[in-house]
Amino acid sequence: MFPQAKIRKSSGWAGFEPTVILDANDPLFKEVGKRYIEAYTKEFGTDHLYLCDTFNEMRPQLNPETKFEELKALGEAVYKTILAGDPNGIWVMQGWLFLNDKEFWGEKEAASMLSSIPNDRMIIFDLGAEIYEAWRNQPAMREKQWIWCTLHNFGQNTTLFGDLNHYANAPIAALNDPSHGNMAGMGTTPEGIEQNAVVYELVTDTMWRTKPLDVRDWVKDYARQRYGSDDWAVKDAWLALYNGYYKEGGSPFVYTRRPSLGGGLEAMEGFGKNKMLTEKFLGLAGNLSTNPAYLHDLVDVEKRFLQSVGSLLLDRVYEAHDAGDKAKTAQAVKDYLELLDDLDLLLSTRPEFRLSRWTDAARAWGTTPAEKRQFDQNARLQITVWGNKYLYDYAAKEWSGLTSGFYRGRWEHLFDAMAQPKFDGNKLYGDLEQWELDWCLKLPKFPDRRPADTAATAKALFEKYREIAIPKGDAGIAVGCKVTDSGHIESSHYSSLIVDGIPYGDYWSAFPYPQWVQIDLGKTRKVNSVHVFPYYAEPRYYQYTVEVSLDGSEWKVVGDMSMNTKQATRKGDRFTFEPIEARYIRVNMNLNSANPGVHLHEVRVFEAK
């Protein structure tokens, strides 16, 4: 309709093809924006606040020679478009771009885009300030009104996590910092709130304070308010929960991820803690067996215990399969699938943990059978496949129906593939992609069980699995040692993660290969084994070498995977050699078959006995 309009091509996003956007300096941009604001105001009225995100996870496609002029003109054009629709308009913008693409948005780039907007006519959300405080690194942002925001949750994942100490202190520190500029308030910006209610209670409580609170005292008071009970056992259980899950980040358990030859190791670190917490919460059932908040929390806690059990049972599947014992493998597979059914049973006792609640709500918005079907499909896509082959499981949920339907079905695919004469991880992933899409679009039925008694079900399942044997693990002598590297990506992928004692979850990441990472044992030790855990959650292989040194100058190769083409698994690669005096351990990551980055979960070093 407007062939003369100036169109820009955006950068691609998360595997999606680039789209096109109307240039903000084209006269049509101002006209469309003006009409939009007028139509919006007519329908809803206005508080004069208008959200406009120009480059949310999309890098501006600009001429390097005129980059700063173009950014300045773009910011001015957006602001004037808002004024055209509402002379009292205030531009509201997420500050996520300053965190998400720190490489592009330097101080000068940000200042150029923001320079044409009066300071009192703009509000910027420091969207994930607990991850990265953009306001401290962008002087131009501090000049505008800005809000310290807690993001906490991506995809509304339902695992238990959140650093309460940080939420109680960091925004207060910003408030009391004389350099905070035009800090206008505090906010929350999660991608879903129906999980970890304690996090959002604390964050919103903090907004009314000027001094940090004592988190332990606050947690005890929160427990009393949540259950309406002043019983010390209630406070004790919540203090244990705080110490167990709410001092750190978290990630979904292995059963909710697309299956591969990974998994099983999670339980070695968490089983004892999860068992203890479940016992404490089951002990509260006598006085709280009809309290809905307590029953919700009981399921939330015990699901972690059952997930730990599942990881142990999954490890048995891999051990039996690796040993070539078909009978043991078949029994281990049976046990693991039964555990998923039991976990589904527990989740089904509470409506907030049922997939049917989600799909029924989606279908309710449809006015025709075709609409109801489409809304059901979209609801399933959002929590599984999400958008494309790069974002599957982004919004994973620990829900009944999803566990016994979608997740169980995927694991059955893996076990069938493992039973073949030759396991093909790439073929498995291709088959799973199609199966997952069919599950969303063809709307197969899923179990929707609803036993009435949450506490009784939780108690019975705990008794069933409480005595399961857990293997002993040895984290070696490198845990907590000083680590250096040739580079790393993002604040969440530091090389120190390779010596945290946990060979799963977080990992060191660097780009592009080759890259190296080096451990300083602190003093000379006689070592005879190094265990390397490359990233393994998706089909790929790594090529690398392991070296040891006494002085950091002369190196001896003790592990050579430079020609490796074997797929990485959760077991990693253990290298054993004649005892040698060494202080430094270096892993040289030379190739990743899947992409240009390199990744390590853990490097364990063992002393000769």
PDB file of C-alpha atoms in Angstrom, residues 359-379 443:
ATOM      1  CA  THR A 359      -5.688 -26.141  28.367  1.00  0.00           C
ATOM      2  CA  ASP A 360      -9.248 -25.796  29.710  1.00  0.00           C
ATOM      3  CA  ALA A 361      -8.649 -22.076  30.298  1.00  0.00           C
ATOM      4  CA  ALA A 362      -7.314 -21.694  26.758  1.00  0.00           C
ATOM      5  CA  ARG A 363     -10.249 -23.529  25.175  1.00  0.00           C
ATOM      6  CA  ALA A 364     -12.719 -21.461  27.190  1.00  0.00           C
ATOM      7  CA  TRP A 365     -11.790 -18.372  25.162  1.00  0.00           C
ATOM      8  CA  GLY A 366     -12.787 -20.023  21.881  1.00  0.00           C
ATOM      9  CA  THR A 367     -16.234 -19.290  20.439  1.00  0.00           C
ATOM     10  CA  THR A 368     -16.185 -22.034  17.791  1.00  0.00           C
ATOM     11  CA  PRO A 369     -14.807 -25.586  17.764  1.00  0.00           C
ATOM     12  CA  ALA A 370     -12.022 -24.433  15.416  1.00  0.00           C
ATOM     13  CA  GLU A 371     -11.043 -21.586  17.748  1.00  0.00           C
ATOM     14  CA  LYS A 372     -11.089 -23.856  20.780  1.00  0.00           C
ATOM     15  CA  ARG A 373      -8.819 -26.300  18.969  1.00  0.00           C
ATOM     16  CA  GLN A 374      -6.406 -23.574  17.899  1.00  0.00           C
ATOM     17  CA  PHE A 375      -6.219 -22.093  21.404  1.00  0.00           C
ATOM     18  CA  ASP A 376      -5.532 -25.552  22.850  1.00  0.00           C
ATOM     19  CA  GLN A 377      -2.754 -26.059  20.288  1.00  0.00           C
ATOM     20  CA  ASN A 378      -1.184 -22.708  21.121  1.00  0.00           C
ATOM     21  CA  ALA A 379      -1.376 -23.406  24.856  1.00  0.00           C
ATOM     22  CA  LEU A 443      -4.116 -32.822  20.533  1.00  0.00           C
TER      23      LEU A 443
END
